[in-house]
Short mmCIF file of C-alpha atoms in Angstrom, two decimals:
data_model
loop_
_atom_site.label_atom_id
_atom_site.label_comp_id
_atom_site.label_asym_id
_atom_site.label_seq_id
_atom_site.Cartn_x
_atom_site.Cartn_y
_atom_site.Cartn_z
CA MET A 23 -51.64 61.34 -28.07
CA ALA A 24 -48.67 63.20 -26.63
CA ALA A 25 -51.05 65.23 -24.45
CA VAL A 26 -52.66 62.07 -23.15
CA THR A 27 -49.26 60.62 -22.34
CA ALA A 28 -48.21 63.80 -20.54
CA LEU A 29 -51.48 63.78 -18.61
CA ASN A 30 -50.95 60.17 -17.64
CA GLU A 31 -47.42 60.87 -16.56
CA SER A 32 -48.38 63.83 -14.41
CA ALA A 33 -51.24 61.80 -12.89
CA THR A 34 -48.83 58.95 -12.17
CA ALA A 35 -46.28 61.37 -10.69
CA ALA A 36 -48.96 62.98 -8.51
CA SER A 37 -50.19 59.59 -7.33
CA ALA A 38 -46.59 58.47 -6.62
CA GLY A 39 -46.05 61.71 -4.68
CA ARG A 40 -49.22 61.12 -2.68
CA THR A 41 -48.15 57.54 -1.92
CA ARG A 42 -44.73 58.74 -0.83
CA GLY A 43 -46.35 61.38 1.40
CA MET A 44 -48.65 58.80 2.97
CA GLN A 45 -45.73 56.44 3.53
CA ALA A 46 -43.66 59.20 5.14
CA GLY A 47 -46.59 60.09 7.42
CA ARG A 48 -47.10 56.47 8.38
CA ARG A 49 -43.38 56.09 9.08
CA ARG A 50 -43.42 59.20 11.29
CA ARG A 51 -46.41 57.91 13.26
CA LEU A 52 -44.73 54.53 13.64
CA ASN A 53 -41.54 56.18 14.87
CA VAL A 54 -43.45 58.23 17.47
CA PHE A 55 -45.23 55.06 18.59
CA ARG A 56 -41.88 53.26 18.86
CA TYR A 57 -40.34 56.02 20.97
CA VAL A 58 -43.36 56.15 23.29
CA VAL A 59 -43.38 52.38 23.79
CA PHE A 60 -39.61 52.32 24.25
CA THR A 61 -39.74 55.14 26.82
CA VAL A 62 -42.64 53.64 28.80
CA PHE A 63 -41.07 50.18 28.98
CA GLY A 64 -37.62 51.65 29.61
CA LEU A 65 -38.96 53.58 32.58
CA PHE A 66 -40.86 50.50 33.79
CA PHE A 67 -37.58 48.60 34.03
CA LEU A 68 -35.22 51.43 34.94
CA VAL A 69 -37.11 53.24 37.72
CA PRO A 70 -37.08 50.28 40.17
CA LEU A 71 -33.43 49.64 39.35
CA LEU A 72 -32.52 53.28 39.94
CA ALA A 73 -34.52 53.22 43.17
CA MET A 74 -32.57 50.13 44.25
CA LEU A 75 -29.31 51.85 43.38
CA ARG A 76 -30.30 54.96 45.33
CA PHE A 77 -31.32 52.88 48.33
CA SER A 78 -28.10 50.87 48.24
CA LEU A 79 -26.17 54.17 48.32
CA GLU A 80 -28.15 55.55 51.26
CA GLY A 81 -25.94 56.86 54.05
CA ALA A 82 -26.43 56.51 57.82
CA THR A 83 -28.78 59.49 57.90
CA LEU A 84 -31.62 60.00 55.47
CA GLY A 85 -30.66 61.80 52.24
CA THR A 86 -26.91 61.21 52.55
CA TRP A 87 -24.79 59.07 50.22
CA SER A 88 -22.47 56.21 51.14
CA LEU A 89 -20.73 53.21 49.57
CA THR A 90 -20.84 51.18 52.79
CA ALA A 91 -23.52 48.76 51.57
CA TRP A 92 -21.48 47.94 48.45
CA ARG A 93 -18.32 47.41 50.52
CA GLN A 94 -20.29 45.10 52.79
CA ILE A 95 -21.08 42.70 49.93
CA ALA A 96 -17.64 41.22 50.41
CA SER A 97 -17.42 41.53 54.17
CA TYR A 98 -20.98 40.93 55.29
CA GLN A 99 -21.25 38.00 57.67
CA ASN A 100 -24.19 36.49 59.46
CA SER A 101 -23.66 33.87 62.12
CA GLY A 102 -24.36 30.33 60.95
CA ILE A 103 -24.82 31.34 57.30
CA PRO A 104 -21.98 31.40 54.75
CA PRO A 105 -20.83 34.85 53.68
CA LEU A 106 -22.50 36.44 50.69
CA LEU A 107 -19.37 36.25 48.58
CA SER A 108 -19.14 32.50 49.00
CA SER A 109 -22.79 32.08 47.99
CA ILE A 110 -22.14 34.17 44.88
CA GLU A 111 -19.15 32.00 44.12
CA ILE A 112 -21.10 28.77 44.57
CA THR A 113 -23.96 30.07 42.42
CA LEU A 114 -21.56 30.99 39.63
CA GLU A 115 -19.95 27.57 39.85
CA LEU A 116 -23.40 26.01 39.72
CA ALA A 117 -24.24 28.07 36.63
CA VAL A 118 -21.08 26.89 34.88
CA ILE A 119 -21.47 23.24 35.85
CA THR A 120 -25.17 23.16 34.95
CA SER A 121 -24.57 24.85 31.58
CA VAL A 122 -21.78 22.46 30.67
CA VAL A 123 -23.74 19.36 31.72
CA VAL A 124 -26.86 20.53 29.87
CA LEU A 125 -24.87 21.15 26.68
CA VAL A 126 -22.89 17.92 26.87
CA LEU A 127 -26.13 16.04 27.45
CA LEU A 128 -28.37 17.78 24.95
CA VAL A 129 -26.27 18.69 21.90
CA PRO A 130 -25.09 15.16 20.98
CA THR A 131 -28.48 13.66 21.91
CA MET A 132 -30.40 16.10 19.74
CA VAL A 133 -28.02 15.72 16.80
CA TRP A 134 -28.15 11.95 17.14
CA VAL A 135 -31.94 11.93 17.31
CA ARG A 136 -32.14 14.20 14.25
CA LEU A 137 -29.79 12.02 12.23
CA ARG A 138 -30.41 8.47 13.28
CA VAL A 139 -33.56 8.00 15.36
CA GLN A 140 -36.06 10.55 14.12
CA TRP A 141 -38.92 8.48 15.51
CA LEU A 142 -37.62 9.30 19.01
CA ALA A 143 -37.78 13.07 18.42
CA ARG A 144 -41.27 13.56 19.88
CA THR A 145 -40.47 11.49 22.96
CA ILE A 146 -37.24 13.40 23.62
CA GLU A 147 -39.04 16.71 23.15
CA PHE A 148 -41.77 15.62 25.57
CA LEU A 149 -39.23 14.50 28.17
CA CYS A 150 -37.23 17.72 27.85
CA LEU A 151 -40.27 19.98 28.14
CA LEU A 152 -41.82 18.01 31.00
CA PRO A 153 -40.01 19.89 33.83
CA LEU A 154 -41.76 23.04 32.65
CA THR A 155 -45.09 21.59 33.73
CA ILE A 156 -43.96 20.36 37.15
CA PRO A 157 -44.00 22.99 39.90
CA ALA A 158 -40.74 23.36 41.83
CA ILE A 159 -42.44 22.30 45.08
CA VAL A 160 -43.55 19.00 43.52
CA LEU A 161 -40.03 18.42 42.23
CA VAL A 162 -38.64 19.00 45.70
CA VAL A 163 -41.03 16.47 47.24
CA GLY A 164 -39.92 13.92 44.68
CA LEU A 165 -36.25 14.77 44.93
CA GLY A 166 -36.17 15.09 48.73
CA GLU A 167 -35.44 11.39 49.21
CA ILE A 168 -32.63 11.42 46.66
CA TYR A 169 -31.08 14.53 48.17
CA ASN A 170 -31.19 12.96 51.62
CA LYS A 171 -28.99 10.23 50.20
CA ILE A 172 -26.76 12.68 48.31
CA ARG A 173 -26.23 14.59 51.54
CA HIS A 174 -24.53 11.51 52.98
CA PHE A 175 -21.76 11.94 50.42
CA SER A 176 -21.54 15.68 50.00
CA LEU A 177 -22.93 18.70 51.75
CA SER A 178 -21.83 21.09 49.05
CA ALA A 179 -24.53 23.17 47.39
CA LEU A 180 -22.87 22.24 44.09
CA MET A 181 -24.93 19.06 44.30
CA LEU A 182 -27.88 21.19 43.26
CA PHE A 183 -26.64 20.95 39.68
CA TRP A 184 -28.48 17.62 39.25
CA VAL A 185 -31.84 19.24 39.71
CA TYR A 186 -30.84 22.44 37.91
CA VAL A 187 -29.96 20.41 34.83
CA ILE A 188 -33.52 19.06 34.85
CA LEU A 189 -34.96 22.54 35.37
CA ALA A 190 -32.88 24.00 32.51
CA LEU A 191 -33.74 21.23 30.04
CA PRO A 192 -36.88 22.83 28.52
CA TYR A 193 -35.22 26.21 27.90
CA ALA A 194 -31.97 24.78 26.57
CA TYR A 195 -33.88 22.27 24.44
CA ARG A 196 -35.97 24.99 22.79
CA ALA A 197 -32.94 27.18 22.08
CA LEU A 198 -30.94 24.28 20.63
CA ALA A 199 -33.88 22.95 18.62
CA ALA A 200 -34.22 26.36 16.94
CA GLY A 201 -30.50 26.28 16.09
CA LEU A 202 -30.70 22.75 14.71
CA THR A 203 -33.60 23.57 12.40
CA ALA A 204 -31.65 26.52 11.01
CA ILE A 205 -28.92 24.27 9.55
CA ASP A 206 -28.99 21.26 7.26
CA VAL A 207 -27.65 18.84 9.87
CA THR A 208 -28.05 15.77 7.68
CA THR A 209 -26.10 17.07 4.69
CA LEU A 210 -23.37 18.68 6.81
CA SER A 211 -22.82 15.55 8.85
CA GLU A 212 -22.88 13.28 5.80
CA ALA A 213 -20.38 15.54 4.04
CA ALA A 214 -18.11 15.44 7.08
CA ARG A 215 -18.51 11.67 7.45
CA SER A 216 -17.63 11.10 3.79
CA LEU A 217 -14.47 13.16 4.34
CA GLY A 218 -13.45 10.83 7.15
CA ALA A 219 -14.83 12.53 10.27
CA SER A 220 -15.84 10.47 13.30
CA TRP A 221 -19.19 11.20 14.97
CA PHE A 222 -17.38 13.14 17.70
CA THR A 223 -15.64 15.31 15.09
CA VAL A 224 -18.92 15.83 13.25
CA ILE A 225 -20.61 17.16 16.39
CA VAL A 226 -17.70 19.19 17.79
CA ARG A 227 -16.16 20.60 14.61
CA VAL A 228 -19.03 20.78 12.16
CA ILE A 229 -22.43 20.93 13.86
CA ALA A 230 -21.64 22.82 17.09
CA PRO A 231 -19.81 25.77 15.43
CA ASN A 232 -22.77 26.24 13.11
CA MET A 233 -25.23 26.48 15.97
CA ARG A 234 -23.07 28.79 18.05
CA ALA A 235 -25.83 31.35 18.52
CA ALA A 236 -28.25 28.63 19.70
CA ILE A 237 -25.64 27.21 22.08
CA LEU A 238 -24.98 30.70 23.47
CA ASN A 239 -28.72 31.22 23.96
CA ALA A 240 -29.01 27.89 25.75
CA LEU A 241 -26.04 28.84 27.94
CA LEU A 242 -27.55 32.21 28.75
CA LEU A 243 -30.96 30.80 29.65
CA THR A 244 -29.40 28.08 31.80
CA ALA A 245 -27.12 30.55 33.57
CA ALA A 246 -29.99 32.99 34.13
CA LEU A 247 -32.14 30.21 35.57
CA VAL A 248 -29.43 29.10 37.99
CA LEU A 249 -28.59 32.66 39.05
CA GLY A 250 -32.23 33.35 39.90
CA GLU A 251 -33.24 30.01 41.43
CA PHE A 252 -34.53 30.17 44.99
CA THR A 253 -37.33 27.67 45.77
CA ILE A 254 -35.51 24.40 45.29
CA ALA A 255 -32.28 25.49 46.98
CA TYR A 256 -34.24 26.87 49.93
CA LEU A 257 -36.47 23.82 50.33
CA LEU A 258 -33.58 21.38 49.98
CA LEU A 259 -31.71 23.40 52.64
CA TYR A 260 -28.84 24.53 50.44
CA THR A 261 -27.57 28.10 50.32
CA ASN A 262 -27.17 29.76 46.97
CA LEU A 263 -27.16 33.47 46.12
CA GLN A 264 -30.94 33.92 46.24
CA VAL A 265 -31.27 32.03 49.54
CA GLU A 266 -28.47 34.13 50.99
CA LEU A 267 -30.16 37.35 49.85
CA TYR A 268 -33.40 36.16 51.41
CA SER A 269 -31.73 35.42 54.74
CA ILE A 270 -30.04 38.81 54.68
CA SER A 271 -33.41 40.46 54.10
CA ARG A 272 -34.75 38.68 57.18
CA THR A 273 -31.87 39.24 59.52
CA THR A 274 -29.77 42.21 58.51
CA PRO A 275 -29.92 45.48 60.37
CA ASN A 276 -28.64 47.19 57.20
CA ALA A 277 -31.17 46.52 54.40
CA SER A 278 -29.01 48.46 51.93
CA VAL A 279 -26.67 45.43 51.67
CA LEU A 280 -29.57 43.42 50.30
CA PHE A 281 -30.12 45.97 47.54
CA SER A 282 -26.47 46.40 46.69
CA ALA A 283 -26.07 42.62 46.44
CA SER A 284 -29.24 42.21 44.34
CA LEU A 285 -28.09 44.97 42.04
CA ALA A 286 -24.65 43.42 41.77
CA ALA A 287 -26.28 40.10 40.79
CA LEU A 288 -28.42 41.86 38.18
CA LEU A 289 -25.43 43.73 36.80
CA PHE A 290 -23.57 40.46 36.52
CA ALA A 291 -26.47 38.95 34.56
CA PHE A 292 -26.54 42.01 32.25
CA VAL A 293 -22.81 41.78 31.61
CA LEU A 294 -23.15 38.06 30.85
CA LEU A 295 -26.02 38.79 28.48
CA LEU A 296 -24.01 41.48 26.71
CA ILE A 297 -20.96 39.25 26.33
CA LEU A 298 -23.04 36.41 24.89
CA ALA A 299 -24.99 38.72 22.59
CA TYR A 300 -21.77 40.35 21.39
CA ALA A 301 -20.13 36.98 20.75
CA GLY A 302 -23.16 35.83 18.75
CA ARG A 303 -23.32 39.02 16.69
CA ARG A 304 -19.60 38.94 15.90
CA ARG A 305 -20.02 35.48 14.37
CA ARG A 306 -23.01 36.53 12.26
CA GLY A 307 -21.32 39.65 11.03
CA ARG A 308 -18.17 37.86 9.95
CA GLY A 309 -17.16 37.57 6.34
CA MET B 28 -23.38 -6.38 -14.82
CA ARG B 29 -22.09 -9.35 -12.95
CA GLY B 30 -19.11 -11.04 -14.48
CA ARG B 31 -17.79 -8.04 -16.42
CA LEU B 32 -14.03 -8.17 -16.77
CA VAL B 33 -11.74 -5.30 -16.06
CA THR B 34 -9.75 -4.51 -19.16
CA SER B 35 -7.63 -1.57 -18.12
CA SER B 36 -6.73 0.44 -15.03
CA PRO B 37 -6.04 4.13 -15.62
CA VAL B 38 -3.18 5.47 -13.58
CA THR B 39 -3.33 8.84 -11.83
CA ARG B 40 -0.78 10.77 -9.79
CA THR B 41 -1.24 11.54 -6.10
CA GLN B 42 -0.14 14.72 -4.39
CA ASP B 43 3.32 13.29 -3.70
CA GLY B 44 3.63 12.32 -7.36
CA ALA B 45 3.17 8.63 -6.61
CA ALA B 46 1.24 6.60 -9.15
CA ARG B 47 -2.24 5.63 -8.05
CA THR B 48 -4.35 3.09 -9.88
CA ALA B 49 -8.03 3.76 -10.37
CA VAL B 50 -10.13 1.06 -8.77
CA GLU B 51 -13.01 -1.12 -9.83
CA VAL B 52 -16.28 -0.85 -7.89
CA ARG B 53 -18.59 -3.84 -7.75
CA MET B 54 -22.01 -4.07 -6.15
CA GLU B 55 -23.56 -7.49 -5.87
CA GLY B 56 -27.22 -8.16 -5.15
CA LEU B 57 -27.79 -4.95 -3.21
CA SER B 58 -31.24 -4.60 -1.68
CA ARG B 59 -32.67 -1.93 0.56
CA HIS B 60 -36.17 -1.68 2.02
CA TYR B 61 -37.77 1.21 3.86
CA GLY B 62 -40.57 -0.55 5.69
CA PRO B 63 -42.78 -2.04 2.99
CA VAL B 64 -41.17 0.10 0.24
CA VAL B 65 -38.49 -1.57 -1.84
CA ALA B 66 -35.92 1.11 -2.68
CA LEU B 67 -33.40 -1.23 -4.21
CA ASP B 68 -33.99 -4.73 -5.45
CA ARG B 69 -30.99 -7.03 -5.91
CA LEU B 70 -28.93 -4.54 -7.88
CA ASP B 71 -25.76 -5.72 -9.59
CA LEU B 72 -23.50 -2.97 -10.85
CA THR B 73 -19.84 -2.75 -11.78
CA LEU B 74 -17.85 0.42 -12.44
CA ARG B 75 -14.66 -0.15 -14.38
CA PRO B 76 -11.55 1.61 -13.11
CA GLY B 77 -11.50 5.28 -14.05
CA GLU B 78 -14.85 5.37 -15.80
CA LEU B 79 -17.78 7.67 -15.17
CA VAL B 80 -21.05 5.81 -14.85
CA VAL B 81 -24.29 7.75 -14.67
CA LEU B 82 -27.36 6.31 -13.01
CA LEU B 83 -30.43 7.80 -14.62
CA GLY B 84 -34.02 7.46 -13.56
CA PRO B 85 -37.10 9.12 -12.12
CA SER B 86 -37.48 10.11 -8.46
CA GLY B 87 -37.78 7.14 -6.13
CA CYS B 88 -36.20 4.66 -8.55
CA GLY B 89 -33.36 3.88 -6.15
CA LYS B 90 -30.45 5.70 -7.80
CA THR B 91 -29.66 7.90 -4.78
CA THR B 92 -30.07 4.88 -2.49
CA THR B 93 -27.45 3.06 -4.58
CA LEU B 94 -25.06 5.97 -4.16
CA ARG B 95 -25.71 6.26 -0.43
CA LEU B 96 -25.12 2.53 0.06
CA LEU B 97 -21.84 2.83 -1.81
CA ALA B 98 -20.85 5.85 0.32
CA GLY B 99 -21.74 3.96 3.51
CA LEU B 100 -24.32 6.54 4.55
CA GLU B 101 -26.87 3.74 4.67
CA ASP B 102 -26.59 0.01 5.20
CA ALA B 103 -27.77 -2.53 2.66
CA ASP B 104 -30.25 -5.16 3.84
CA VAL B 105 -28.65 -7.72 1.54
CA GLY B 106 -25.74 -7.68 -0.88
CA ARG B 107 -22.07 -6.80 -0.94
CA ILE B 108 -19.91 -3.95 -2.14
CA PHE B 109 -16.33 -4.33 -3.34
CA VAL B 110 -13.93 -1.49 -4.04
CA GLY B 111 -10.63 -2.48 -5.61
CA GLY B 112 -11.45 -6.09 -4.73
CA ARG B 113 -11.89 -5.32 -1.01
CA ASP B 114 -15.25 -6.02 0.63
CA ILE B 115 -16.35 -2.71 2.22
CA THR B 116 -19.99 -3.62 2.89
CA ARG B 117 -19.58 -3.18 6.67
CA VAL B 118 -16.97 -0.42 6.61
CA PRO B 119 -18.33 2.87 8.07
CA ALA B 120 -18.67 5.92 5.80
CA SER B 121 -15.76 7.71 7.46
CA LYS B 122 -13.35 4.91 6.51
CA ARG B 123 -14.49 4.23 2.95
CA ASP B 124 -12.19 6.72 1.27
CA MET B 125 -14.83 8.15 -1.05
CA GLY B 126 -15.36 11.74 -2.09
CA MET B 127 -18.94 12.86 -2.35
CA VAL B 128 -20.70 15.90 -3.74
CA PHE B 129 -24.28 16.37 -2.59
CA GLN B 130 -27.38 17.76 -4.21
CA ALA B 131 -27.84 20.31 -1.40
CA TYR B 132 -25.07 22.80 -0.74
CA SER B 133 -22.90 21.00 1.75
CA LEU B 134 -19.99 23.35 2.44
CA PHE B 135 -19.39 24.00 6.13
CA PRO B 136 -20.74 27.54 6.61
CA HIS B 137 -18.32 28.47 9.41
CA MET B 138 -15.21 27.65 7.38
CA THR B 139 -13.61 29.54 4.50
CA VAL B 140 -13.37 27.90 1.10
CA ARG B 141 -9.74 26.99 1.81
CA GLN B 142 -10.63 25.46 5.21
CA ASN B 143 -13.48 23.52 3.63
CA VAL B 144 -11.21 21.99 1.01
CA ALA B 145 -8.52 21.24 3.59
CA PHE B 146 -10.96 19.70 6.10
CA GLY B 147 -10.51 16.10 4.96
CA LEU B 148 -6.73 16.51 4.90
CA ARG B 149 -6.77 17.94 8.40
CA LEU B 150 -8.61 14.85 9.60
CA ARG B 151 -5.87 12.79 7.97
CA ARG B 152 -3.31 14.80 9.94
CA VAL B 153 -1.61 16.24 6.87
CA GLY B 154 0.77 19.08 7.87
CA ALA B 155 -0.51 22.65 7.63
CA ALA B 156 1.79 23.71 4.78
CA GLN B 157 1.08 20.67 2.68
CA ARG B 158 -2.64 20.96 3.44
CA ASP B 159 -2.70 24.53 2.27
CA LYS B 160 -0.75 23.72 -0.89
CA ARG B 161 -3.07 20.86 -1.73
CA ALA B 162 -6.19 22.95 -1.04
CA LEU B 163 -4.95 25.66 -3.41
CA GLU B 164 -4.11 23.06 -6.06
CA MET B 165 -7.62 21.68 -5.84
CA LEU B 166 -9.13 25.16 -5.97
CA ASP B 167 -6.99 25.83 -9.00
CA LEU B 168 -8.40 22.69 -10.59
CA VAL B 169 -11.93 24.09 -10.24
CA SER B 170 -10.72 27.63 -11.15
CA LEU B 171 -11.57 29.11 -7.75
CA SER B 172 -8.16 29.77 -6.21
CA THR B 173 -8.98 33.48 -5.98
CA GLN B 174 -11.94 32.75 -3.70
CA ALA B 175 -9.93 30.76 -1.15
CA ASP B 176 -10.57 33.11 1.76
CA ARG B 177 -14.26 33.65 1.17
CA TYR B 178 -17.06 32.03 3.12
CA PRO B 179 -19.62 29.77 1.42
CA HIS B 180 -22.41 32.34 1.74
CA GLN B 181 -20.33 34.71 -0.39
CA LEU B 182 -20.25 32.28 -3.31
CA SER B 183 -22.82 31.51 -5.99
CA GLY B 184 -24.48 28.07 -6.14
CA GLY B 185 -22.24 26.96 -8.99
CA GLN B 186 -19.11 28.10 -7.16
CA GLN B 187 -20.22 26.28 -4.01
CA GLN B 188 -20.63 23.04 -5.93
CA ARG B 189 -17.21 23.48 -7.51
CA VAL B 190 -15.68 23.96 -4.06
CA ALA B 191 -17.55 20.86 -2.90
CA LEU B 192 -15.99 18.97 -5.81
CA ALA B 193 -12.53 20.29 -4.90
CA ARG B 194 -13.11 19.26 -1.27
CA ALA B 195 -14.20 15.77 -2.32
CA LEU B 196 -11.13 15.35 -4.55
CA ALA B 197 -8.64 16.84 -2.08
CA ILE B 198 -8.55 13.65 -0.01
CA GLU B 199 -7.62 11.66 -3.14
CA PRO B 200 -10.54 9.29 -2.76
CA GLN B 201 -10.71 5.94 -4.48
CA VAL B 202 -14.17 6.70 -5.81
CA LEU B 203 -16.01 9.94 -6.54
CA LEU B 204 -19.76 10.03 -5.89
CA LEU B 205 -21.92 12.79 -7.29
CA ASP B 206 -25.52 12.96 -6.10
CA GLU B 207 -27.36 15.26 -8.53
CA PRO B 208 -24.83 18.03 -7.88
CA LEU B 209 -26.20 20.23 -10.65
CA SER B 210 -29.92 20.04 -9.97
CA ALA B 211 -30.05 23.19 -7.82
CA LEU B 212 -28.32 25.30 -10.49
CA ASP B 213 -29.69 27.25 -13.43
CA ALA B 214 -29.40 25.85 -16.96
CA LYS B 215 -26.37 27.86 -18.07
CA VAL B 216 -24.27 27.17 -14.98
CA ARG B 217 -25.37 23.55 -15.10
CA ALA B 218 -24.03 23.07 -18.64
CA GLN B 219 -20.75 24.78 -17.72
CA LEU B 220 -20.23 22.79 -14.57
CA ARG B 221 -21.19 19.55 -16.29
CA ASP B 222 -18.32 20.00 -18.74
CA GLU B 223 -16.00 21.01 -15.94
CA ILE B 224 -16.81 17.94 -13.86
CA ARG B 225 -16.18 15.70 -16.85
CA ARG B 226 -12.89 17.46 -17.62
CA ILE B 227 -11.71 17.10 -14.03
CA GLN B 228 -12.85 13.49 -13.81
CA LEU B 229 -10.84 12.63 -16.93
CA GLU B 230 -7.87 14.63 -15.67
CA VAL B 231 -7.87 12.90 -12.28
CA GLY B 232 -8.89 9.55 -13.78
CA ILE B 233 -11.04 8.60 -10.83
CA THR B 234 -13.81 5.98 -10.88
CA THR B 235 -17.01 8.01 -10.63
CA LEU B 236 -20.68 7.31 -10.02
CA PHE B 237 -22.98 10.15 -11.01
CA VAL B 238 -26.67 10.17 -10.19
CA THR B 239 -29.13 12.32 -12.10
CA HIS B 240 -32.65 12.43 -13.48
CA ASP B 241 -31.59 14.62 -16.41
CA GLN B 242 -31.18 12.58 -19.58
CA GLU B 243 -29.17 15.21 -21.43
CA GLU B 244 -26.79 15.53 -18.50
CA ALA B 245 -26.35 11.76 -18.36
CA LEU B 246 -25.68 11.31 -22.04
CA SER B 247 -23.28 14.23 -22.30
CA MET B 248 -21.05 13.10 -19.45
CA ALA B 249 -21.10 9.38 -19.06
CA ASP B 250 -18.86 6.60 -20.23
CA ARG B 251 -21.86 4.41 -19.55
CA VAL B 252 -25.43 5.13 -18.50
CA GLY B 253 -27.54 2.88 -16.30
CA VAL B 254 -31.27 3.49 -16.44
CA MET B 255 -32.98 2.59 -13.19
CA ARG B 256 -36.61 1.82 -12.45
CA ASN B 257 -38.26 0.39 -9.36
CA GLY B 258 -34.99 -0.24 -7.59
CA ARG B 259 -33.40 -2.13 -10.47
CA ASP B 260 -30.98 -1.34 -13.23
CA GLU B 261 -33.37 -1.69 -16.18
CA ASN B 262 -30.92 -1.90 -19.05
CA GLU B 263 -27.98 -3.16 -17.04
CA LEU B 264 -25.83 -0.34 -18.43
CA SER B 265 -26.21 -1.59 -21.97
CA CYS B 266 -25.89 1.94 -23.30
CA THR B 267 -22.12 1.79 -23.39
CA ASP B 268 -21.67 4.42 -26.08
CA PRO B 269 -23.68 7.43 -25.12
CA VAL B 270 -24.32 10.15 -27.65
#
């Protein structure tokens, strides 16, 4: 009996050892696969960026290095077109305004729909996702008339925020919807209401802080969309960062400025992404 | 239950030591329909000052609807609600002065235990020092003062429900509403917390409505038990002396 037990034990130990060996082998293969994929995709993204950086640092003669193109971001001027710096400024302002308007519009609406008018949820979702299916050029045709009227009151490119809000709706909606499903909105709001909170307090002090990551994602997507938008601004004859970069590419004698400015815009987006990701992680890791 | 007379009014002390009289709660002819479904059918119910009434019944019998109507989280189609003689039928939930503990864990995840308990006081613009003192008193009442700086996700289910109870009581509500607060807990914790809720309710002397589908829970806690079926109070709280 004891011999049988010992035999069983050694067989079990051998089988466990084999399983562990197989698992270790599988893990090693998976790790190699991960590193290969990571390296290939890393190179795919990094090589063009490094090439851009190198080109933006190209000196007057081939193979030399110079910071002139980067210095020219601030001083570059093309007759009839606003300076690059001002277009960066206006694009950043647009990103902030659009993000704020989208959040102020969507967060209370979505919470309200979730709590009080659930039957409207599908309609709201459809309306919010609709801009995704409409090509920018079609939007411009439709909005052209309205923008002709707007132009009577203001020539500022900041007026683009109206259309950017519409463009950002699908992305912000998806991000916020994911955040809303992650929390028990009904119970939290009812608990807050029973403690004496107004609807405003419920949304601002109870719901919004608990969907911080979703709000940050919505902000990031909206900001990224505005920073990269070209078609609508160009067709509606406004100048934002992308339009300015395009006009530089067509007119400048020094193409390096175009690359330094594009790289600067990309770096800005990366920094923004890092800040938002860091802020989100800090909240999750708390406690 | 219509026409029951109030015989006594237990007196409790508020945070400033002032005497506070427990109130009577009266619901008259309350009805609530969800489309063709009748959730509540002309319910009459009176809670005497300071007593703990348990509404018992199967799922869908209307007990939670009764509680939600009393809390103001839903509106009655017909009927009226009086608290301390005042008609509050059309008063919004945020102004009803009722503490509520929910079946689901309802602590605000982004706030510490202390901040959760003090939330209602903050809305009432109570000063920071007093708020903190009161929050700790309440946490002491539920034996959780050592957990004041923890976040809800660091607490067990039973602890979370005790904090929810402390939070509901911190605002010194006129009425305490408990919506199956023990149903998500395991048997041992449930029995413990059941006794604790009853102890605290007697200590505070607050008029309380407790909703459950657990008979044992109902009979071990209640001053009176109301058995509900099909949106009506079947025995009209005749079981006045529970086992």
